[in-house]
PDB file of C-alpha atoms in Angstrom:
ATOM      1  CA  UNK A 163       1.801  90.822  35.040  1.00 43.00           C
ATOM      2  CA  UNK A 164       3.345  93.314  32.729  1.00 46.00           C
ATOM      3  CA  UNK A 165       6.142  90.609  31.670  1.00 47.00           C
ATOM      4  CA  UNK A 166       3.545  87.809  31.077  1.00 46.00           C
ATOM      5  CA  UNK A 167       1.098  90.182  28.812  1.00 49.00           C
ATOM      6  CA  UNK A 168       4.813  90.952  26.841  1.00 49.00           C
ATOM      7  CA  UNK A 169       5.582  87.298  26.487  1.00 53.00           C
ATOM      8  CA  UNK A 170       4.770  85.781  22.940  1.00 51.00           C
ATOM      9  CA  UNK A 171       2.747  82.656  23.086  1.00 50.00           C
ATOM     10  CA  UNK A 172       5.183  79.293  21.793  1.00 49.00           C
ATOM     11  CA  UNK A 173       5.238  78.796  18.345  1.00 49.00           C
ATOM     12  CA  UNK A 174       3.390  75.960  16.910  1.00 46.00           C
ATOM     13  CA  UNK A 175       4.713  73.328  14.746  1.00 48.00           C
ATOM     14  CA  UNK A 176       4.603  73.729  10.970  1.00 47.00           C
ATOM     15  CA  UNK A 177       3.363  77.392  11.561  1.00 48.00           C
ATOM     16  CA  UNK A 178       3.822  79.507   8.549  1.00 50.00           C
ATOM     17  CA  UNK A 179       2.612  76.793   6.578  1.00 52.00           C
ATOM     18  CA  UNK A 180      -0.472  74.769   7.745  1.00 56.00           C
ATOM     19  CA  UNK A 181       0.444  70.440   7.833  1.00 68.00           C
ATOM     20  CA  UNK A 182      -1.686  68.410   5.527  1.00 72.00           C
ATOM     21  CA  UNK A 183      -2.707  66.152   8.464  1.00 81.00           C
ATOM     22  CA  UNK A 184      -4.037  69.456  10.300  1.00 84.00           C
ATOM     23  CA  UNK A 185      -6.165  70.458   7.089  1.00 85.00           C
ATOM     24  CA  UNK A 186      -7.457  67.403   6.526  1.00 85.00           C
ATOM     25  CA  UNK A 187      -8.524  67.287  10.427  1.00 86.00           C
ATOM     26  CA  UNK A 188     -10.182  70.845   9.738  1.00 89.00           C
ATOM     27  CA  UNK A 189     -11.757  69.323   6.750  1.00 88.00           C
ATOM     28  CA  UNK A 190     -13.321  66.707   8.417  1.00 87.00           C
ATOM     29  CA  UNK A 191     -14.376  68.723  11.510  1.00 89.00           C
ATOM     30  CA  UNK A 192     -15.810  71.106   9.292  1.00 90.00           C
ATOM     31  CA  UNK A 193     -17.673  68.392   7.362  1.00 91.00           C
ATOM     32  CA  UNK A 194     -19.246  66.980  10.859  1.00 89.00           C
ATOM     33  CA  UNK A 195     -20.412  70.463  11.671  1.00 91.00           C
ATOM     34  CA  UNK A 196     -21.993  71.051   8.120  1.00 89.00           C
ATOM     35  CA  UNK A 197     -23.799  67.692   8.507  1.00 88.00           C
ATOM     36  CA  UNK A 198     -25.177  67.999  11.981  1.00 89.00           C
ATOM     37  CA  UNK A 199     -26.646  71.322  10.703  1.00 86.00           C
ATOM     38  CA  UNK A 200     -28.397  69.633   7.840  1.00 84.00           C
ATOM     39  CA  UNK A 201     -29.800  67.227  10.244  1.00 80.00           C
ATOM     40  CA  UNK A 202     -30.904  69.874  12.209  1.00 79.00           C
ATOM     41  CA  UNK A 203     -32.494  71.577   9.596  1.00 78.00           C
ATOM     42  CA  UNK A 204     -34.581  68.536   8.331  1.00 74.00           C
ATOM     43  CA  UNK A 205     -35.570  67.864  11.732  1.00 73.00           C
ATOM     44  CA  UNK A 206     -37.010  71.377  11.732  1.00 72.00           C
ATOM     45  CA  UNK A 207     -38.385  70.676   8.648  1.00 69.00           C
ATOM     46  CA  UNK A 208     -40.086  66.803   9.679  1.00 63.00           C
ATOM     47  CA  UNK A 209     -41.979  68.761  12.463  1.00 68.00           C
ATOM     48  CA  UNK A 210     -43.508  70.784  10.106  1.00 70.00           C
ATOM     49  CA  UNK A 211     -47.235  70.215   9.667  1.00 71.00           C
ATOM     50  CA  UNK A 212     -47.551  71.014   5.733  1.00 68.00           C
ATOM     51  CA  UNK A 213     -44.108  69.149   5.717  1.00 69.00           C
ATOM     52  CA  UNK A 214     -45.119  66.372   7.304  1.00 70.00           C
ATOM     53  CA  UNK A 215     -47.619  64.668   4.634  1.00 75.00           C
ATOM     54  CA  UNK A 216     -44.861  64.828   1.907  1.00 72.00           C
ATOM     55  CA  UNK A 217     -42.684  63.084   4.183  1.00 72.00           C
ATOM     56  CA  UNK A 218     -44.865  60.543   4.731  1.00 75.00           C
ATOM     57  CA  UNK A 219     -45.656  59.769   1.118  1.00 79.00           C
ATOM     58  CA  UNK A 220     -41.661  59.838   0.336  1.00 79.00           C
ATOM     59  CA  UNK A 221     -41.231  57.302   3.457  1.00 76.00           C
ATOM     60  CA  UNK A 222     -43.928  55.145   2.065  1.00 82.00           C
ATOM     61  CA  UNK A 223     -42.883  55.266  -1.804  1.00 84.00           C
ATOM     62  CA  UNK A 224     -39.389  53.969  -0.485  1.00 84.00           C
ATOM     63  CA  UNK A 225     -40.913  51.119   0.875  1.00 84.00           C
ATOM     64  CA  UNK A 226     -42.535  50.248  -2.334  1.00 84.00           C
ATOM     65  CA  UNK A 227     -39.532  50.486  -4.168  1.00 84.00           C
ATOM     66  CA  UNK A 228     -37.625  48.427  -1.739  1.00 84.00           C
ATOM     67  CA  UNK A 229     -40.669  45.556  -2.212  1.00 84.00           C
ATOM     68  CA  UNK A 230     -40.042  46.100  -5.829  1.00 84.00           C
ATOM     69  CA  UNK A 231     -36.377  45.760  -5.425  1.00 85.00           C
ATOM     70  CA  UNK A 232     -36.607  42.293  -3.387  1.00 87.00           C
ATOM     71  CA  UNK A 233     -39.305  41.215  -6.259  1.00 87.00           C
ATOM     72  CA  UNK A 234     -36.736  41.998  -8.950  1.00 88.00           C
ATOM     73  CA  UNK A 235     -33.994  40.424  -7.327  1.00 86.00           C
ATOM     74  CA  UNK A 236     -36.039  37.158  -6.700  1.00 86.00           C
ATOM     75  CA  UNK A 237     -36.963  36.860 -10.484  1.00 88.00           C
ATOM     76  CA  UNK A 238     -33.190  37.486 -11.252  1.00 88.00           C
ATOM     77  CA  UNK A 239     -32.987  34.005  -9.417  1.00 85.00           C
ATOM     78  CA  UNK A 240     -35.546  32.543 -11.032  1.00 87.00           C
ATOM     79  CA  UNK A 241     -34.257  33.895 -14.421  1.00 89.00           C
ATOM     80  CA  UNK A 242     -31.075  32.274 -13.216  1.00 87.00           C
ATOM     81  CA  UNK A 243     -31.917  29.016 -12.713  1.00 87.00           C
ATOM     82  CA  UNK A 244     -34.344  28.921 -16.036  1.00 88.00           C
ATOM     83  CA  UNK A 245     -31.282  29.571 -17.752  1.00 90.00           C
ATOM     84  CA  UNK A 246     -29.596  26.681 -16.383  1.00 88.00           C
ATOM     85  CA  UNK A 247     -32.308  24.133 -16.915  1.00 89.00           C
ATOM     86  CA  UNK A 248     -32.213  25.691 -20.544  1.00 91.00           C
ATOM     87  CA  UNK A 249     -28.744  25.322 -21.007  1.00 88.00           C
ATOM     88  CA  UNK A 250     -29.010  21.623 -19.898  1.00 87.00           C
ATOM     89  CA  UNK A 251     -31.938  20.983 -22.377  1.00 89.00           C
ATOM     90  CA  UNK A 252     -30.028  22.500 -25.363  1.00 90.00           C
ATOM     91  CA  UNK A 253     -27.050  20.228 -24.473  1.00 87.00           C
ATOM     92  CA  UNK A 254     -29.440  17.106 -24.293  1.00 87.00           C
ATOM     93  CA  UNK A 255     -31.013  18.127 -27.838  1.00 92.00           C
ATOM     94  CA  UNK A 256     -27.763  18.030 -29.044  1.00 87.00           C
ATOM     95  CA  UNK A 257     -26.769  14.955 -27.709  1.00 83.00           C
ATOM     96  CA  UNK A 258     -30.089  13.669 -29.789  1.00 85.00           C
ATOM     97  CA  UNK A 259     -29.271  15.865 -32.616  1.00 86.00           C
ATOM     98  CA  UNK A 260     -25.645  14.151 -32.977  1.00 82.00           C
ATOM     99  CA  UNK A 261     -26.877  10.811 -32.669  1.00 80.00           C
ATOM    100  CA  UNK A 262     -30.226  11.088 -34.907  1.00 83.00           C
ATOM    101  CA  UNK A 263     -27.316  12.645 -37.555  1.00 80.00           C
ATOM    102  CA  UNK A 264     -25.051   9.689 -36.895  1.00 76.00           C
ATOM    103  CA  UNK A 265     -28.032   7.258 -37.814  1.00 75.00           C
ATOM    104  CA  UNK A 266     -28.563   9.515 -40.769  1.00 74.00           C
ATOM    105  CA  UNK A 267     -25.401   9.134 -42.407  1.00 73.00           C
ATOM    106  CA  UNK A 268     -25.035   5.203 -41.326  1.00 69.00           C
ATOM    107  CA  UNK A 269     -28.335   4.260 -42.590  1.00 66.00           C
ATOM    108  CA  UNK A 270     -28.229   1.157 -45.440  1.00 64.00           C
ATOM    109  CA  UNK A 271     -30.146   2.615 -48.407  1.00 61.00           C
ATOM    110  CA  UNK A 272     -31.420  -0.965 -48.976  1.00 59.00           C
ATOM    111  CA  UNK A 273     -32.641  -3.189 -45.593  1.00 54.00           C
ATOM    112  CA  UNK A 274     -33.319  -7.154 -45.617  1.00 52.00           C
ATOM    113  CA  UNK A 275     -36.990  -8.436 -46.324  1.00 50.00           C
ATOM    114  CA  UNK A 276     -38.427  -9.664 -43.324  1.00 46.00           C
ATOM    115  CA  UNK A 277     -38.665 -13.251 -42.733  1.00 44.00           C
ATOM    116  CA  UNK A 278     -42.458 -14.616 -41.920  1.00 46.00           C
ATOM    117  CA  UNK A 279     -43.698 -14.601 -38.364  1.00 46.00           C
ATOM    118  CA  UNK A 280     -45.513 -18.107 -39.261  1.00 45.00           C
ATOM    119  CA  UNK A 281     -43.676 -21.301 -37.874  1.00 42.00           C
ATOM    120  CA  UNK A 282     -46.538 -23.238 -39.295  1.00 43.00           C
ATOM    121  CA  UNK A 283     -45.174 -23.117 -43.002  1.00 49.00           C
ATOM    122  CA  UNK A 284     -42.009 -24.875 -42.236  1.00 45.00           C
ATOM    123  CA  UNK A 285     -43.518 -28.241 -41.734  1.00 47.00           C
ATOM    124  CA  UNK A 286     -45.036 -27.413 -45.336  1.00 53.00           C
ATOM    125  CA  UNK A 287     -41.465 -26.218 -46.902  1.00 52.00           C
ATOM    126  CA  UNK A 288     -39.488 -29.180 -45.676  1.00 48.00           C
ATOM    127  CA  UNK A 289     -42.122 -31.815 -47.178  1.00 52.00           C
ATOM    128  CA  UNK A 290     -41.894 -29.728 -50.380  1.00 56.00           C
ATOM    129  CA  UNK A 291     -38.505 -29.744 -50.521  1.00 52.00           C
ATOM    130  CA  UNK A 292     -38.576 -33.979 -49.619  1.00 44.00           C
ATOM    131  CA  UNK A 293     -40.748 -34.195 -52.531  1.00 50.00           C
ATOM    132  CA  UNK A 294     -38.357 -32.219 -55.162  1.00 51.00           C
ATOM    133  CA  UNK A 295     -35.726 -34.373 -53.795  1.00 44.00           C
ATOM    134  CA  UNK A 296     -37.583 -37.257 -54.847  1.00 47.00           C
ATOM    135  CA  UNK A 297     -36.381 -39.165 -57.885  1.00 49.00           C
ATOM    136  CA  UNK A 298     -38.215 -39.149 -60.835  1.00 46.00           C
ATOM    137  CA  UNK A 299     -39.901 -35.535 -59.960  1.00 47.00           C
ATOM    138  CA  UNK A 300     -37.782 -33.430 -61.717  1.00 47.00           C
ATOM    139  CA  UNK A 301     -38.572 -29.594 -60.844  1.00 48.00           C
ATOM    140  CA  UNK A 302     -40.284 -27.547 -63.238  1.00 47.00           C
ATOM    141  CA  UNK A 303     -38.290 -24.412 -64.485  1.00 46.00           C
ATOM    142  CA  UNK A 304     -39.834 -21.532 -63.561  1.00 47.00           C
ATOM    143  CA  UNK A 305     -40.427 -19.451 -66.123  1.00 48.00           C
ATOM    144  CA  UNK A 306     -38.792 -15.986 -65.585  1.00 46.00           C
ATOM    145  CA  UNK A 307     -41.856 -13.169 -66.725  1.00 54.00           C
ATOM    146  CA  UNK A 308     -41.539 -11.207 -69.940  1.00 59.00           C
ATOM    147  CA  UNK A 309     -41.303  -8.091 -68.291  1.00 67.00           C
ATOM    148  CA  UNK A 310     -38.883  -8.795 -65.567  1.00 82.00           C
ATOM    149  CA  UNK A 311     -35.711  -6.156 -65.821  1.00 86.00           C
ATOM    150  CA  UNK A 312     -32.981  -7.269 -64.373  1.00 90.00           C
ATOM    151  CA  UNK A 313     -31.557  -5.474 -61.377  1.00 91.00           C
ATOM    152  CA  UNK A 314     -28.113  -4.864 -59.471  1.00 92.00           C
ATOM    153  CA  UNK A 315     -27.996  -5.694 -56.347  1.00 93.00           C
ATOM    154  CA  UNK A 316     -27.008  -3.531 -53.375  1.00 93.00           C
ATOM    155  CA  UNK A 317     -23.680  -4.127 -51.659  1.00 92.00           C
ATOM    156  CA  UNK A 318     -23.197  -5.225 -48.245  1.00 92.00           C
ATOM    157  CA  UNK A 319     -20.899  -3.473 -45.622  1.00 91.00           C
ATOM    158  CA  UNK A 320     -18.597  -6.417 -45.851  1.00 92.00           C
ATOM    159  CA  UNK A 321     -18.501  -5.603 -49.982  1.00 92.00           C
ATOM    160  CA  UNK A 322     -17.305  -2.079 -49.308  1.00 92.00           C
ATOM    161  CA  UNK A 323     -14.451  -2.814 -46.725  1.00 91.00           C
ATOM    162  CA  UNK A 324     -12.856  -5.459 -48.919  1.00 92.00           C
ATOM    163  CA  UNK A 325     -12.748  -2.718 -51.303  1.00 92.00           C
ATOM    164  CA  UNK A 326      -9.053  -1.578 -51.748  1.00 92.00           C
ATOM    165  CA  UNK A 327      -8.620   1.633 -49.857  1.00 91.00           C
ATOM    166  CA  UNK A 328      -7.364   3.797 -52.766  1.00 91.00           C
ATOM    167  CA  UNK A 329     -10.272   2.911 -54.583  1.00 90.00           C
ATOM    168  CA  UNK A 330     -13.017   3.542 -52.197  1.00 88.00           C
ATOM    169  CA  UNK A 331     -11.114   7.745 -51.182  1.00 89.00           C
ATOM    170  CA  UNK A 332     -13.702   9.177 -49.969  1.00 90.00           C
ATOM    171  CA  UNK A 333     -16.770   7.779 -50.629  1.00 90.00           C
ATOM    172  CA  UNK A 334     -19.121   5.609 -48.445  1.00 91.00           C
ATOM    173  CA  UNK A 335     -21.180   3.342 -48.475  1.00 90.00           C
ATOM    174  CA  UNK A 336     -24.171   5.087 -48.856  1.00 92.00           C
ATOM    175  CA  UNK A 337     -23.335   7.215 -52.110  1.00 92.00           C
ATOM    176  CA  UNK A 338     -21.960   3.976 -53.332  1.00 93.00           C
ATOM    177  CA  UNK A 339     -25.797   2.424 -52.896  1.00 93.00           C
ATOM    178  CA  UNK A 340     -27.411   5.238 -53.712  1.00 93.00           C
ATOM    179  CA  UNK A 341     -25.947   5.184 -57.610  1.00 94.00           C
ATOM    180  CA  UNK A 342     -26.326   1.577 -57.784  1.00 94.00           C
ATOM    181  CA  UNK A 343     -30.489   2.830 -56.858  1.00 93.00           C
ATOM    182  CA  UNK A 344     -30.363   4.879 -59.800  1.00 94.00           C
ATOM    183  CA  UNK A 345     -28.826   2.813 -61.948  1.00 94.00           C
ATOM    184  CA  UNK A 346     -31.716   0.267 -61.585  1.00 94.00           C
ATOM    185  CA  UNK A 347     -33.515   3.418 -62.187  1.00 93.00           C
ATOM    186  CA  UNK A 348     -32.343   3.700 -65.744  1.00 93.00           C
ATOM    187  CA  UNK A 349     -32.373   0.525 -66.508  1.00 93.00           C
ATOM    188  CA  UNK A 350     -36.335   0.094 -65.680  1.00 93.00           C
ATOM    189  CA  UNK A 351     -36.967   3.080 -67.323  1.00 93.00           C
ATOM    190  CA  UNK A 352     -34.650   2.190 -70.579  1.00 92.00           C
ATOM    191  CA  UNK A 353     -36.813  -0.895 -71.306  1.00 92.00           C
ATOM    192  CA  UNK A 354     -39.767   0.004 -70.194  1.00 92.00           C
ATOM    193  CA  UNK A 355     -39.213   2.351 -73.521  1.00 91.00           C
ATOM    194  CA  UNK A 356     -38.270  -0.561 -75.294  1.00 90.00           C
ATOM    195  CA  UNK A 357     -41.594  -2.707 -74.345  1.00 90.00           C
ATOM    196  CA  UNK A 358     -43.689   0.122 -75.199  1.00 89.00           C
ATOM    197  CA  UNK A 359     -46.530  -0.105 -78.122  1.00 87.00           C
ATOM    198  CA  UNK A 360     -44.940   1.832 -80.972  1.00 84.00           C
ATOM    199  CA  UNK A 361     -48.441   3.304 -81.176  1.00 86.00           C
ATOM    200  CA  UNK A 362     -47.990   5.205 -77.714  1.00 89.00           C
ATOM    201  CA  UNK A 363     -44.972   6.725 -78.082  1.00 89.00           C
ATOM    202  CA  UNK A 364     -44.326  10.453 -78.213  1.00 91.00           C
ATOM    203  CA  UNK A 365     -41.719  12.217 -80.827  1.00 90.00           C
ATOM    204  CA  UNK A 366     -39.273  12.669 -77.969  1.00 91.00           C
ATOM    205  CA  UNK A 367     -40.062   8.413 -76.579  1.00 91.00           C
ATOM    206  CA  UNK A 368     -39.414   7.253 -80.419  1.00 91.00           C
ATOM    207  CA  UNK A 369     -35.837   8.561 -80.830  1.00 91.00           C
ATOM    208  CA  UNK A 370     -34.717   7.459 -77.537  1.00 92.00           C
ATOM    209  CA  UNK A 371     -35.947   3.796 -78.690  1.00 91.00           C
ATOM    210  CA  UNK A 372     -34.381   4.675 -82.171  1.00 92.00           C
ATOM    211  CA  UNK A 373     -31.257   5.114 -79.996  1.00 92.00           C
ATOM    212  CA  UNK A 374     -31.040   2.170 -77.899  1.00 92.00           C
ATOM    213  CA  UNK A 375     -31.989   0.386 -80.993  1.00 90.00           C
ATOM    214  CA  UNK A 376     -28.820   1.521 -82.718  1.00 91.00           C
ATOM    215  CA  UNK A 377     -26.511   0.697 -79.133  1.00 92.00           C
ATOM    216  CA  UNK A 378     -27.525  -3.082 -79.528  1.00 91.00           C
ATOM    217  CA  UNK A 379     -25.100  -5.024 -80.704  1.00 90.00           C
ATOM    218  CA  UNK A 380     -24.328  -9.171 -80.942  1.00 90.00           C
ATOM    219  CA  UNK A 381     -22.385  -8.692 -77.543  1.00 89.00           C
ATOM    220  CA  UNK A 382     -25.602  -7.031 -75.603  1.00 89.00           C
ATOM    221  CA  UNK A 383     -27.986 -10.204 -76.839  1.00 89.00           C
ATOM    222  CA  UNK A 384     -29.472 -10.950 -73.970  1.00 88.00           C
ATOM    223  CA  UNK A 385     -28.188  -8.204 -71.374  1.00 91.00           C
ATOM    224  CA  UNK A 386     -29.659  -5.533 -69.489  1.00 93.00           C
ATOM    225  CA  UNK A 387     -27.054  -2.267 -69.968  1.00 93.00           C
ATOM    226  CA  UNK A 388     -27.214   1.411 -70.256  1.00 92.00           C
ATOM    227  CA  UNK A 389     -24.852   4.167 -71.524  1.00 93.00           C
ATOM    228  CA  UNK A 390     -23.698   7.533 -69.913  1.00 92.00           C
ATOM    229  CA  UNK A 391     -26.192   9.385 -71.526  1.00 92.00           C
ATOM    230  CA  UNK A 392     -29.094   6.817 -70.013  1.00 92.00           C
ATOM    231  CA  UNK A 393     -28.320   7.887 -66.393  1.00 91.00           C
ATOM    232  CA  UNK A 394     -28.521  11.066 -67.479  1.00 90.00           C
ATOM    233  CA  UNK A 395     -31.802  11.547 -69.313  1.00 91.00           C
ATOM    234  CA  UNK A 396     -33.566   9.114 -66.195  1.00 92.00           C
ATOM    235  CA  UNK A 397     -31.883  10.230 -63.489  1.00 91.00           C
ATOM    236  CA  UNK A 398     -30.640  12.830 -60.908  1.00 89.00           C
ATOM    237  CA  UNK A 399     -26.337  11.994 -61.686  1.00 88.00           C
ATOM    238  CA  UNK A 400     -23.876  13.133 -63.714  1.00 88.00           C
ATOM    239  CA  UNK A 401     -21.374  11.007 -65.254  1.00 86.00           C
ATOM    240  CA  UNK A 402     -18.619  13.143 -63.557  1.00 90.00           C
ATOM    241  CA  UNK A 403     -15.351  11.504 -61.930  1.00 91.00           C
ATOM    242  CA  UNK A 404     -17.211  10.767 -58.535  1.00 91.00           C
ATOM    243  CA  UNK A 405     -19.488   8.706 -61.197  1.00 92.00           C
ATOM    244  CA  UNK A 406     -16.742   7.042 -62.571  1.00 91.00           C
ATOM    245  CA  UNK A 407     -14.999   6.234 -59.436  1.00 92.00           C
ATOM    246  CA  UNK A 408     -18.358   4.316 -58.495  1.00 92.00           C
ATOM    247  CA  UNK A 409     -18.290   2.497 -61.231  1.00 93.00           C
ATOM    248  CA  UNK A 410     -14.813   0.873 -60.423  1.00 93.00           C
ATOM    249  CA  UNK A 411     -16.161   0.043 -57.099  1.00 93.00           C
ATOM    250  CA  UNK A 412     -19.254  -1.539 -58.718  1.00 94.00           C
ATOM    251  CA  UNK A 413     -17.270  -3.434 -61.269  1.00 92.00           C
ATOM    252  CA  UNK A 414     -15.072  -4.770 -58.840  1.00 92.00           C
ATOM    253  CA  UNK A 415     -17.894  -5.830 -56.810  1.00 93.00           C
ATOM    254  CA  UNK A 416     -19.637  -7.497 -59.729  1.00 92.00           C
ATOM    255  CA  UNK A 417     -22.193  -5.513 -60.004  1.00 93.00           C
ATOM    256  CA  UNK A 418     -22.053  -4.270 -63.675  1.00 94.00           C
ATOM    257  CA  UNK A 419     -19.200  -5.050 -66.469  1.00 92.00           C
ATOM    258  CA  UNK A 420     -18.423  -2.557 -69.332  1.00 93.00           C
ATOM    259  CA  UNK A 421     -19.499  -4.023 -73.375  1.00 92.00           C
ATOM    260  CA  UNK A 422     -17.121  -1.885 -75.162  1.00 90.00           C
ATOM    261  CA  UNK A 423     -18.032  -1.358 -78.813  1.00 85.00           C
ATOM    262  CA  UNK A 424     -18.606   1.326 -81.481  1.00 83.00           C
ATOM    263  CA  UNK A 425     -16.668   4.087 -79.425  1.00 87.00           C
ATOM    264  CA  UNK A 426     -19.518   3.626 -76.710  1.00 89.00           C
ATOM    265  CA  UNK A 427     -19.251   1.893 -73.189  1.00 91.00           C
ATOM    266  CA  UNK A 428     -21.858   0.172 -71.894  1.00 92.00           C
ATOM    267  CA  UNK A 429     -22.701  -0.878 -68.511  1.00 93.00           C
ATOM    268  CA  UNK A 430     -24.520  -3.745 -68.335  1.00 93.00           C
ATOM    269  CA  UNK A 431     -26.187  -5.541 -64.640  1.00 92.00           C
ATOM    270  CA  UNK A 432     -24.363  -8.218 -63.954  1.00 87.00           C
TER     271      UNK A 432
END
């Protein structure tokens, strides 16, 4: 008995220095025993009487904010797929945007007359037109009204593309319309100056008759023209190099000639 009480007990491995796989198992033993003691403390505590109604409102809050969570994430979906069907509808709009834009920048400034619905008046045309092909009815001249100004008429599409490609650059066929617009512009507005009652015009209306007055010449009998400084007292444009570049265009398609004369150009409709 004496010799076993003597005998030292066997060394264990790592002593002198603990191994990190036995603290960590002390750590987590320890941890277990700390929890099960909190658990037996709140158990004390739920069986509490004056504990028990705080409990019970705690219990019942967190299963209001659980509803409230479900709620939440439901309109998250619905947010969701709002944000879908939004992102389709802004992609449509500018499917319609792009294509209203398109129509935009394509549409003529200028659009054919409609013909007449009636059939009935061609029966009427053709035996008007037998009659004026009858010999010995020779066909009246009509005769063309005093205050008719002449006009230039817009070009077509077909116009523009046979227009030489270094000509055109950049411009289309709408800004190329749209001066020929204002050009009738200044013309109308030129002679309706020049029609007026001498009686009726202001200070300002008498020298710019005084001044086309003085632009006539023998080579202008007869036609309908304005000068650079017409467009712009009567109109929007300036007779810049865009202007100018126009004007090729429109004298190539016949649309006004230059009557050159007294170091002044003038662009008369042809």
């Amino acid at each position: 008995m004496e010799e076993k009480e003597k005998r030292s007990p066997p060394e264990l491995p790592g002593e002198g220095g603990a191994s990190p796989d036995l603290n960590s198992l002390c750590s987590h033993v320890n941890t277990k025993i700390s929890n099960i003691k909190t658990l037996l403390r709140l158990r004390k505590i739920g069986q509490e009487p004056s504990l028990k109604t705080v409990l019970g409102k705690i219990l019942h809050e967190m299963f209001l904010f659980n509803d409230l969570l479900n709620k939440m994430e439901l309109e998250c979906l619905h947010q969701e797929r709002q944000k879908e069907q939004l992102k389709e509808l802004q992609e449509a709009i500018e499917g319609d945007y792009n294509e209203a834009q398109q129509l935009e920048e394509n549409m003529p400034l200028h659009l054919p007359n409609a013909l007449p619905a009636s059939a009935a008046s061609l029966p009427e045309k053709k035996e008007e037109q037998c009659k004026e092909a009858e010999p010995g009815r020779p066909k009246k001249p009509g005769k063309e009204s005093k205050h008719h100004v002449k006009e230039a008429p817009f070009i077509t599409v077909e116009e523009f593309e046979s227009v030489p490609a270094y000509m055109r650059g950049r411009l289309s066929y709408n800004q190329v319309n749209a001066v020929i617009q204002e050009i009738n512009k200044a013309v109308a507005s030129k002679y309706k100056i020049m029609r007026q009652s001498a009686k009726t015009m202001s200070s300002a209306v008498r020298n710019l008759y005084f001044r086309f007055q003085e632009e006539e010449t023998k080579d202008t009998k007869g036609e309908f023209f304005i000068v650079e400084a017409d467009i712009e007292e009567f109109t929007q444009l300036k007779a810049d190099k865009r202007f100018h570049s126009i004007l090729t265009i429109l004298r190539h398609c016949q649309r006004v000639r230059e009557i050159r004369g007294s170091r002044l150009v003038r662009y008369a409709i042809c």
